[in-house]
Amino acid sequence: MKSPQPGFTKNPRSGLSSRLRAYAATGRLCATQAFDGGILNVLGSWLLRLVALIVQLAVWKSLLRQGADTDGLTVSQVLSYIALTSMLAEQLNIVSPASMSFWEGTLANRYTRPLSVVLQLMAETIGRWLPHLLFYSIPILLITPLLGVDMRPAGWPAALFFLCSLSLGISLGFAMDLIFAALAVYIRNAGWMALIIRNAFFTLFSGALIPFRLLPWGLGDIFRLLPFGSLANAPLALYTGMGDPGPMILLQCFWNLVLWPVAIMVYRHSEERMVAYGG
Amino acid sequence: MADKAYAAAPESELQNNAKRFSPPSGRHSGVFSLLFRLWRLSARMDMLWLLRDTRTCLLVMTSDLIGNAAGMAGILLLSARFDGIGGMSQDQVLFMLGYAACIDGLFMLFFGMVNTGYISRVIGRGQLDHMLIQPVPLPVQLLTAGFIPFSGSSLLICGLGVTGYAAARLDMWGNPTWVLGMGINLAASVAVILAFSYIIGSSAFYAPVAGEEVSSAAIAFFDVTKRFPLGGLPLPMQVVFCTVLPAGLVAWLPTARLMNLPAAGLPAFFLVLSALVLGTIATFVFRKGLKQYAKYGSQRYSDHGHRR
């Protein structure tokens, strides 16, 4: 689709503050949209995550307390790593509406608004995080002591490095999301499949399921170098004191510098191939 | 819209369809014959899709395989790292993961199309109307419409391969009676997931918009949790995870019993019993929901056919 307002062109709305207000309004709308289908819809997914977390914590606790060799990691470190993965699931695995809205045909609507399409997608994604953060992540943070998890960071420097690393991870996540969205455009009517493949890669290579230091055969050392490793393992490892901040943050910066230009290029290219019918 | 299409069809054609697809009353063989005819029809349509849109079809099969492999890989890597987990050796964990893949494969094979497994979508979107106007009993449609033996078989084949390989490493082929037990347990596992989906999904009869995706959440619960070996947990927790929060009910419990491992102190037939109980509850709840649907119908479609 040749768009009159491509995703990366300068938008005609003048004034930074008015543009920021527009994106904030987009985010706000998306935050409330989570409840459009009623509480039943969102409650189900939160309940599912909570139960999955409880099962994971129970399995890890039993495994680690049986005296398994954990490469120097403590039970507390592993449990807080696992709990944090559940709490920050949306921030560690960035899934913007790009791929699915292309599949549904609603991506076309975003090209009719006087705002950058990519920034709209980012504002929508951040907006959709808010209900999860307020009604899942924060309550889970408060009840984790009851589940036997100490959620305190490994120290104040670790907390600061974590925030820095998480920001870089989120930035990288958006870049990778754009690349996958472009892939969805190339494979046309199979955006759902692209999402499944992408989630599979994330599950396996990001460290969201298992801390890299607990992987066998030195696989963690390889996965750590991949861009997926910078999404989840880096911030989580820094928070729990499992890794050296310098190399991890430098690697995240490297992947951001490499993948953002690639993402912009492939997404721009994919815009020429977009076909929307529906919406 | 569907009503109009139905009305526009020649009467003789509708009568022919009704004759072909309605079971003769009081004859079970007629129902089975109808089931097999409709399975054959679904298989033919699936084959046509495979031939017409081979690229997308292969992509669907590949993505299913990759998604499942990634789910298995996490537990498998942990098992390799710690030389077995949850009271199971590496090969036993592999057997359990293969069994879990077989469950997903069977679910995909029989309920992978038109959301017959994800019933809340059908109800919530008002698509039950499309089924109710067909001259075929609703349960028969729900059992047959989702059958995709060509595009949906890759996962089952993969699961059977992994299970067979693990069974060989565990020397289980010396006494292949476990195959019968596995067949019964697999059917029960799929029935439990399906019943769970229908029980939770029936809430869409009462709240179509809010409940549209609840079946997905119910099925995702098993997707996320069923691969964890729970043998290392204290016994009360094992019981909780096989009953109240049935994370271990569909894969861990049956495979542990097939391998003669203790599992929550529950008997081998517990899964089959659970399937029967949950199936009965699902039938009751769904029929009750249907009565509600008969009264109020669905408000999801506007006069122009768009979803609200």
XYZ file of C-alpha atoms in Angstrom:
587
model
C 0.000 0.000 0.000
C 1.479 3.321 -1.018
C 0.549 5.479 1.921
C 0.154 9.234 1.958
C 1.602 9.180 5.511
C 4.328 6.535 5.708
C 5.403 5.299 9.112
C 8.606 7.287 9.408
C 7.934 10.529 7.578
C 7.709 13.717 9.575
C 4.087 14.174 10.524
C 2.322 17.399 9.763
C 1.216 18.176 13.323
C 3.361 21.009 14.470
C 4.585 21.463 18.022
C 6.222 18.823 20.123
C 3.817 19.218 23.028
C 0.734 18.797 20.879
C 2.220 15.671 19.333
C 3.109 14.298 22.742
C -0.440 14.990 23.901
C -1.766 13.094 20.902
C 0.411 10.060 21.617
C -0.481 10.208 25.317
C -4.165 10.259 24.374
C -3.602 7.224 22.119
C -1.922 5.399 24.977
C -4.692 6.369 27.377
C -7.367 5.089 25.006
C -5.529 1.785 24.657
C -5.115 1.487 28.427
C -8.872 1.641 28.929
C -9.495 -0.525 25.853
C -8.256 -3.558 27.787
C -11.559 -3.546 29.671
C -13.789 -2.999 26.637
C -14.572 -6.692 26.517
C -15.394 -6.785 30.232
C -13.345 -7.860 33.211
C -13.803 -11.578 32.437
C -11.503 -11.378 29.447
C -8.500 -9.818 31.207
C -9.089 -11.599 34.488
C -8.725 -14.971 32.758
C -5.304 -14.138 31.372
C -4.058 -12.741 34.724
C -5.318 -15.800 36.561
C -3.583 -18.015 34.029
C -0.301 -16.176 34.524
C -0.594 -16.346 38.283
C -1.228 -20.101 38.276
C 1.619 -20.659 35.804
C 3.887 -18.620 38.091
C 2.850 -20.638 41.141
C 3.581 -23.910 39.325
C 6.949 -22.632 38.058
C 7.982 -21.403 41.500
C 6.991 -24.716 43.081
C 8.968 -26.726 40.510
C 12.051 -24.489 40.821
C 11.923 -24.553 44.622
C 11.743 -28.340 44.725
C 14.526 -28.629 42.150
C 16.917 -26.224 43.837
C 16.278 -27.476 47.353
C 17.167 -31.003 46.287
C 20.748 -29.819 46.048
C 21.021 -29.362 42.278
C 24.212 -27.742 40.984
C 23.170 -24.166 40.195
C 26.513 -22.706 39.178
C 26.610 -20.574 42.316
C 23.103 -19.158 42.019
C 20.999 -19.041 45.162
C 17.392 -20.186 45.404
C 16.347 -16.606 46.117
C 18.046 -15.296 42.956
C 16.388 -17.881 40.712
C 12.938 -17.426 42.233
C 13.008 -13.626 41.955
C 14.235 -14.020 38.334
C 11.241 -16.268 37.539
C 8.745 -14.005 39.360
C 10.082 -10.912 37.603
C 9.684 -12.651 34.241
C 5.992 -13.086 34.948
C 5.533 -9.524 36.244
C 7.298 -7.865 33.319
C 6.131 -10.246 30.582
C 4.839 -7.435 28.325
C 7.972 -5.309 28.732
C 10.382 -8.176 28.106
C 8.579 -9.495 25.033
C 7.370 -6.441 23.145
C 4.381 -7.292 20.979
C 2.918 -4.164 19.420
C -0.382 -4.338 17.541
C 1.560 -4.059 14.237
C 1.500 -7.698 13.093
C -2.035 -8.471 14.178
C -3.511 -5.204 12.954
C -2.013 -5.899 9.541
C -3.605 -9.337 9.620
C -6.953 -7.853 10.684
C -6.722 -5.019 8.188
C -6.954 -2.303 10.846
C -3.389 -1.105 10.277
C -4.751 0.939 7.390
C -6.702 3.125 9.834
C -3.461 4.300 11.445
C -2.263 5.683 8.120
C -5.264 8.003 8.015
C -4.243 9.790 11.240
C -1.885 12.769 11.241
C 0.707 10.980 13.382
C 3.668 8.707 12.767
C 2.383 5.146 12.408
C 5.329 3.637 14.250
C 4.997 6.037 17.164
C 1.265 5.344 17.286
C 2.029 1.638 17.558
C 4.503 2.333 20.358
C 2.019 4.563 22.215
C -0.663 1.886 21.874
C 1.688 -0.792 23.200
C 2.731 1.262 26.215
C -0.914 2.154 26.882
C -1.856 -1.519 26.891
C 0.821 -2.238 29.495
C -0.806 -0.023 32.110
C -3.702 -2.286 33.181
C -1.306 -5.245 33.400
C 1.180 -3.285 35.470
C -1.500 -1.907 37.799
C -3.654 -4.973 38.231
C -1.198 -7.825 37.759
C 2.441 -6.826 38.237
C 2.037 -4.622 41.315
C -0.307 -7.025 43.162
C 2.050 -9.904 42.354
C 4.989 -7.870 43.642
C 3.068 -7.402 46.893
C 2.116 -11.060 47.320
C 5.446 -12.619 46.312
C 6.663 -12.741 49.948
C 3.688 -15.024 50.594
C 4.957 -17.266 47.796
C 8.383 -17.380 49.434
C 10.106 -15.009 47.007
C 12.325 -12.133 48.052
C 11.871 -9.507 45.348
C 14.479 -7.049 46.587
C 17.166 -6.272 44.006
C 20.746 -7.410 44.511
C 21.607 -3.868 45.655
C 20.989 -0.237 44.664
C 23.534 -0.313 41.831
C 21.830 -3.478 40.561
C 18.470 -1.686 40.617
C 19.881 1.231 38.615
C 21.573 -1.060 36.100
C 18.312 -2.983 35.835
C 16.349 0.165 34.936
C 18.931 1.128 32.350
C 19.018 -2.396 30.918
C 15.228 -2.711 30.901
C 14.931 0.563 28.944
C 17.466 -0.665 26.400
C 15.669 -4.015 26.226
C 12.317 -2.314 25.587
C 13.872 -0.159 22.865
C 15.405 -3.242 21.256
C 12.086 -5.072 21.617
C 10.314 -2.384 19.586
C 12.959 -2.643 16.854
C 12.570 -6.427 16.695
C 8.802 -6.089 16.728
C 8.980 -3.871 13.648
C 11.158 -6.437 11.894
C 8.619 -9.177 12.657
C 5.774 -6.886 11.553
C 7.572 -6.420 8.258
C 7.908 -10.206 8.031
C 4.156 -10.525 8.579
C 3.617 -8.184 5.645
C 5.894 -10.306 3.441
C 4.095 -13.534 4.289
C 0.751 -11.767 3.839
C -2.126 -13.758 5.282
C -0.098 -15.624 7.886
C 0.597 -12.954 10.485
C -0.663 -15.232 13.221
C 1.925 -17.825 12.276
C 4.667 -15.175 12.340
C 3.593 -14.366 15.899
C 3.768 -18.039 16.941
C 7.269 -18.412 15.478
C 8.408 -15.209 17.113
C 7.045 -16.273 20.519
C 8.802 -19.611 20.111
C 12.129 -17.858 19.472
C 11.538 -15.559 22.411
C 10.676 -18.458 24.738
C 13.794 -20.353 23.813
C 16.455 -17.707 23.248
C 15.567 -14.805 25.534
C 16.177 -16.359 28.938
C 12.587 -15.663 29.984
C 11.999 -19.309 30.826
C 15.357 -20.373 32.243
C 18.233 -18.150 33.434
C 21.087 -18.555 30.944
C 23.483 -19.663 33.677
C 21.337 -22.729 34.236
C 21.359 -23.890 30.605
C 23.421 -26.991 29.779
C 26.385 -27.363 27.386
C 27.342 -23.676 27.585
C 24.282 -22.718 25.546
C 23.743 -19.723 27.805
C 27.050 -18.208 26.641
C 25.827 -18.381 23.030
C 22.250 -17.229 23.686
C 23.586 -14.282 25.710
C 25.191 -12.883 22.571
C 21.999 -13.068 20.480
C 19.644 -10.079 20.360
C 16.910 -12.104 22.104
C 19.227 -12.472 25.107
C 19.355 -8.693 25.465
C 15.570 -8.546 25.778
C 14.973 -10.607 28.915
C 18.093 -12.200 30.319
C 20.110 -8.975 30.574
C 17.721 -6.909 32.745
C 16.634 -9.902 34.835
C 20.204 -11.056 35.429
C 21.246 -7.545 36.465
C 18.331 -7.195 38.894
C 19.141 -10.485 40.568
C 22.889 -9.975 40.531
C 23.606 -12.830 38.131
C 25.770 -10.961 35.660
C 28.379 -8.305 34.994
C 26.589 -5.019 34.096
C 29.250 -3.550 31.781
C 29.329 -6.175 29.001
C 25.574 -6.753 29.186
C 24.628 -3.109 28.763
C 27.252 -2.605 26.060
C 25.840 -5.577 24.154
C 22.327 -4.160 24.465
C 23.578 -0.808 23.092
C 25.271 -2.648 20.218
C 22.088 -4.516 19.254
C 20.055 -1.307 19.468
C 22.500 0.447 17.162
C 22.455 -2.439 14.690
C 18.795 -3.407 14.708
C 17.058 -0.017 14.719
C 18.394 0.990 11.270
C 17.549 -2.498 10.002
C 14.042 -2.277 11.475
C 13.411 1.124 9.913
C 14.684 -0.056 6.552
C 12.675 -3.288 6.385
C 9.518 -1.681 7.742
C 9.713 1.126 5.176
C 10.220 -1.447 2.489
C 7.302 -3.520 3.733
C 5.002 -0.479 3.614
C 5.167 -0.655 -0.159
C 3.777 -4.176 -0.051
C 0.950 -3.611 2.434
C -2.462 -4.616 1.274
C -5.390 -4.029 3.595
C -8.887 -5.335 3.105
C -11.183 -5.032 6.047
C -10.613 -3.211 9.287
C -27.448 -13.313 6.464
C -27.131 -17.035 6.897
C -30.904 -17.253 7.103
C -31.160 -15.585 3.722
C -28.644 -17.958 2.211
C -30.529 -20.864 3.659
C -33.801 -19.533 2.314
C -32.284 -18.939 -1.100
C -31.111 -22.540 -1.489
C -33.362 -24.737 -3.631
C -35.732 -26.708 -1.445
C -34.818 -29.996 -3.093
C -31.134 -29.381 -2.273
C -31.933 -28.737 1.389
C -34.036 -31.871 1.530
C -31.223 -33.869 -0.041
C -28.745 -32.483 2.479
C -31.117 -33.237 5.301
C -31.442 -36.829 4.075
C -27.705 -37.236 3.660
C -26.675 -35.767 6.983
C -29.527 -36.546 9.370
C -29.080 -39.788 11.272
C -31.943 -42.256 11.103
C -33.680 -41.962 14.454
C -32.935 -44.585 17.066
C -29.994 -46.071 15.200
C -26.533 -45.550 16.636
C -24.941 -46.954 13.496
C -26.573 -44.060 11.624
C -24.843 -41.541 13.903
C -21.476 -43.219 13.424
C -22.013 -43.397 9.693
C -22.842 -39.679 9.713
C -19.757 -38.936 11.817
C -17.497 -40.762 9.390
C -19.130 -39.102 6.359
C -18.579 -35.680 7.866
C -15.010 -36.487 8.921
C -14.374 -37.557 5.330
C -15.885 -34.323 4.098
C -13.732 -32.243 6.476
C -10.665 -34.231 5.410
C -11.438 -33.504 1.765
C -11.805 -29.788 2.423
C -8.544 -29.795 4.374
C -6.790 -31.546 1.492
C -8.213 -28.963 -0.919
C -6.829 -26.161 1.269
C -3.441 -27.849 1.333
C -3.427 -28.121 -2.454
C -4.834 -24.651 -3.101
C -2.719 -22.665 -0.642
C 0.252 -24.940 -0.046
C 2.559 -22.148 1.098
C 0.277 -20.927 3.900
C -0.599 -24.464 4.861
C 3.056 -25.465 5.173
C 3.723 -22.292 7.123
C 0.950 -23.172 9.572
C 2.384 -26.666 10.026
C 5.917 -25.338 10.474
C 4.905 -22.669 12.968
C 2.956 -25.228 15.015
C 5.989 -27.475 15.115
C 8.379 -24.650 16.033
C 6.027 -23.360 18.742
C 5.677 -26.788 20.277
C 9.384 -27.575 19.996
C 10.207 -24.345 21.842
C 7.773 -25.269 24.610
C 9.379 -28.692 24.932
C 12.940 -27.422 24.680
C 12.833 -25.424 27.916
C 11.945 -28.409 30.079
C 14.235 -30.678 28.070
C 17.202 -28.357 28.600
C 16.492 -28.162 32.314
C 16.276 -31.923 32.420
C 19.621 -32.226 30.604
C 21.222 -29.680 32.924
C 20.104 -31.392 36.127
C 20.107 -34.957 34.774
C 16.354 -35.261 35.119
C 13.837 -33.180 37.051
C 10.719 -33.653 39.131
C 11.505 -37.236 40.042
C 11.921 -38.219 36.382
C 15.021 -39.184 34.425
C 15.850 -37.420 31.143
C 14.205 -40.158 29.079
C 11.126 -40.123 31.262
C 10.871 -36.359 30.864
C 11.197 -36.842 27.096
C 8.389 -39.421 27.191
C 6.187 -36.954 29.058
C 6.973 -34.141 26.619
C 6.202 -36.448 23.687
C 2.888 -37.329 25.303
C 2.135 -33.607 25.795
C 2.893 -33.021 22.105
C 0.503 -35.870 21.220
C -2.254 -34.140 23.224
C -1.664 -30.905 21.316
C -1.516 -32.864 18.063
C -4.798 -34.680 18.705
C -6.499 -31.456 19.766
C -5.250 -29.801 16.601
C -6.273 -32.770 14.470
C -9.872 -32.981 15.686
C -10.649 -29.458 16.855
C -8.155 -27.330 14.978
C -10.515 -25.692 12.498
C -13.486 -23.320 12.795
C -12.890 -22.962 16.545
C -14.751 -26.112 17.593
C -12.213 -26.444 20.415
C -12.324 -22.743 21.271
C -16.085 -22.764 21.673
C -16.367 -19.348 23.376
C -15.283 -17.739 20.104
C -18.106 -19.464 18.231
C -20.652 -18.498 20.875
C -19.337 -14.992 21.497
C -19.163 -14.137 17.810
C -22.714 -15.316 17.198
C -21.479 -18.039 14.883
C -23.507 -20.713 16.628
C -26.356 -19.534 14.397
C -24.403 -20.858 11.425
C -24.394 -24.306 12.987
C -27.961 -24.284 14.254
C -29.374 -23.828 10.752
C -27.551 -26.922 9.471
C -29.601 -30.124 9.157
C -27.060 -31.976 11.314
C -27.155 -32.432 15.124
C -24.988 -29.844 16.880
C -22.763 -32.368 18.764
C -22.001 -34.117 15.473
C -21.009 -30.817 13.888
C -18.813 -29.909 16.837
C -17.089 -33.278 16.633
C -16.483 -33.184 12.894
C -16.197 -29.598 11.646
C -12.735 -29.054 13.102
C -11.147 -32.212 11.673
C -7.971 -31.371 9.710
C -6.024 -34.589 9.069
C -3.609 -33.122 6.535
C -2.722 -29.633 7.729
C -3.180 -30.532 11.401
C -1.329 -33.818 11.707
C 2.281 -32.652 11.873
C 2.253 -32.125 15.623
C 0.734 -35.518 16.344
C 3.271 -37.273 14.115
C 6.081 -35.400 15.855
C 4.646 -36.237 19.298
C 4.277 -39.912 18.441
C 7.851 -39.967 17.156
C 9.230 -38.404 20.348
C 7.113 -40.681 22.567
C 8.141 -43.783 20.608
C 11.818 -42.816 20.774
C 11.640 -42.179 24.531
C 9.727 -45.449 25.027
C 12.502 -47.304 23.183
C 15.131 -45.743 25.418
C 13.073 -46.705 28.460
C 12.722 -50.306 27.162
C 8.943 -49.957 27.197
C 8.534 -51.658 23.812
C 9.330 -55.009 25.431
C 5.855 -54.920 26.909
C 3.764 -52.813 24.524
C 0.585 -52.974 26.629
C 1.330 -49.365 27.584
C 0.266 -48.370 24.063
C -3.356 -49.229 24.896
C -3.105 -47.311 28.177
C -1.582 -44.389 26.359
C -4.405 -44.390 23.789
C -7.065 -44.306 26.511
C -5.180 -41.666 28.497
C -4.615 -39.489 25.430
C -8.339 -39.548 24.668
C -9.048 -38.662 28.308
C -6.462 -35.842 28.307
C -7.983 -34.273 25.199
C -11.465 -34.736 26.686
C -10.410 -32.939 29.888
C -9.026 -29.964 27.952
C -12.084 -29.854 25.699
C -14.472 -30.116 28.653
C -12.577 -27.363 30.449
C -12.833 -25.192 27.333
C -16.589 -25.831 27.059
C -17.300 -25.281 30.767
C -15.410 -21.974 30.881
C -16.433 -21.083 27.314
C -20.139 -21.421 28.097
C -19.869 -18.132 29.990
C -19.899 -16.540 26.517
C -23.612 -17.425 26.292
C -24.209 -14.867 29.039
C -21.486 -12.324 28.202
C -20.640 -12.722 24.492
C -18.155 -9.852 24.241
C -16.362 -10.408 27.546
C -16.361 -14.162 27.163
C -15.284 -14.436 23.530
C -11.712 -15.439 24.361
C -12.164 -17.300 27.660
C -11.793 -20.709 26.010
C -8.398 -19.566 24.741
C -7.407 -18.738 28.325
C -8.653 -22.154 29.507
C -6.657 -23.981 26.826
C -3.623 -21.736 27.315
C -3.630 -22.751 30.966
C -2.877 -26.338 29.926
C -0.452 -25.174 27.212
C 1.600 -23.283 29.767
C 1.499 -25.706 32.674
C 1.178 -29.252 31.380
C 4.854 -29.822 30.624
C 6.135 -29.442 34.172
C 7.133 -32.697 35.901
C 5.701 -32.362 39.383
C 7.172 -35.434 41.068
C 9.593 -33.404 43.174
C 6.834 -31.438 44.911
C 5.419 -32.351 48.315
C 2.471 -34.752 48.036
C -0.262 -32.225 49.014
C 0.965 -29.873 46.273
C 0.936 -32.709 43.747
C -2.695 -33.412 44.664
C -3.585 -29.713 44.334
C -1.932 -29.562 40.890
C -3.895 -32.618 39.747
C -7.274 -31.451 41.041
C -7.892 -27.801 41.973
C -5.246 -26.309 39.650
C -4.997 -29.196 37.188
C -1.565 -28.380 35.782
C -0.358 -31.964 36.145
C -3.603 -33.724 35.330
C -3.389 -34.056 31.554
C 0.260 -34.995 30.949
C 2.307 -35.561 34.089
C -0.184 -37.800 35.923
C -0.931 -40.217 33.036
C 2.690 -40.510 31.903
C 3.949 -41.042 35.442
C 1.390 -43.810 35.871
C 2.290 -45.330 32.471
C 5.906 -45.457 33.636
C 4.868 -46.925 37.011
C 5.969 -43.834 38.918
C 3.982 -42.583 41.896
C 1.878 -39.580 40.992
C 0.115 -37.632 43.736
C -0.995 -40.927 45.244
C -3.776 -41.027 42.641
C -4.854 -44.180 40.799
C -4.226 -44.724 37.080
C -7.908 -44.282 36.215
C -8.155 -40.857 37.892
C -7.671 -39.043 34.582
C -10.401 -41.080 32.858
C -12.705 -40.453 35.801
C -11.921 -36.721 35.658
C -12.665 -36.706 31.922
C -16.050 -38.351 32.503
C -16.984 -35.983 35.338
C -15.808 -32.859 33.506
C -17.490 -34.066 30.284
C -20.792 -34.454 32.116
C -20.476 -31.011 33.688
C -19.542 -29.495 30.309
C -22.594 -31.075 28.637
C -24.880 -29.771 31.382
C -23.415 -26.264 31.366
C -23.389 -26.029 27.565
C -27.004 -27.214 27.262
C -28.050 -24.684 29.899
C -26.228 -21.998 27.953
C -27.962 -23.084 24.755
C -31.335 -22.490 26.416
C -30.179 -18.959 27.214
C -29.045 -18.596 23.590
C -32.422 -19.832 22.343
C -34.097 -17.045 24.347
C -31.780 -14.128 23.647
C -29.630 -15.146 20.665
C -26.535 -13.145 19.869
C -26.314 -9.402 19.428
C -22.803 -9.405 17.957
C -23.676 -8.760 14.329
C -25.153 -5.571 13.028
C -27.671 -5.625 10.152
C -24.752 -5.130 7.772
C -22.974 -8.234 9.044
C -20.225 -6.398 10.935
C -19.240 -7.600 14.372
C -20.062 -5.242 17.239
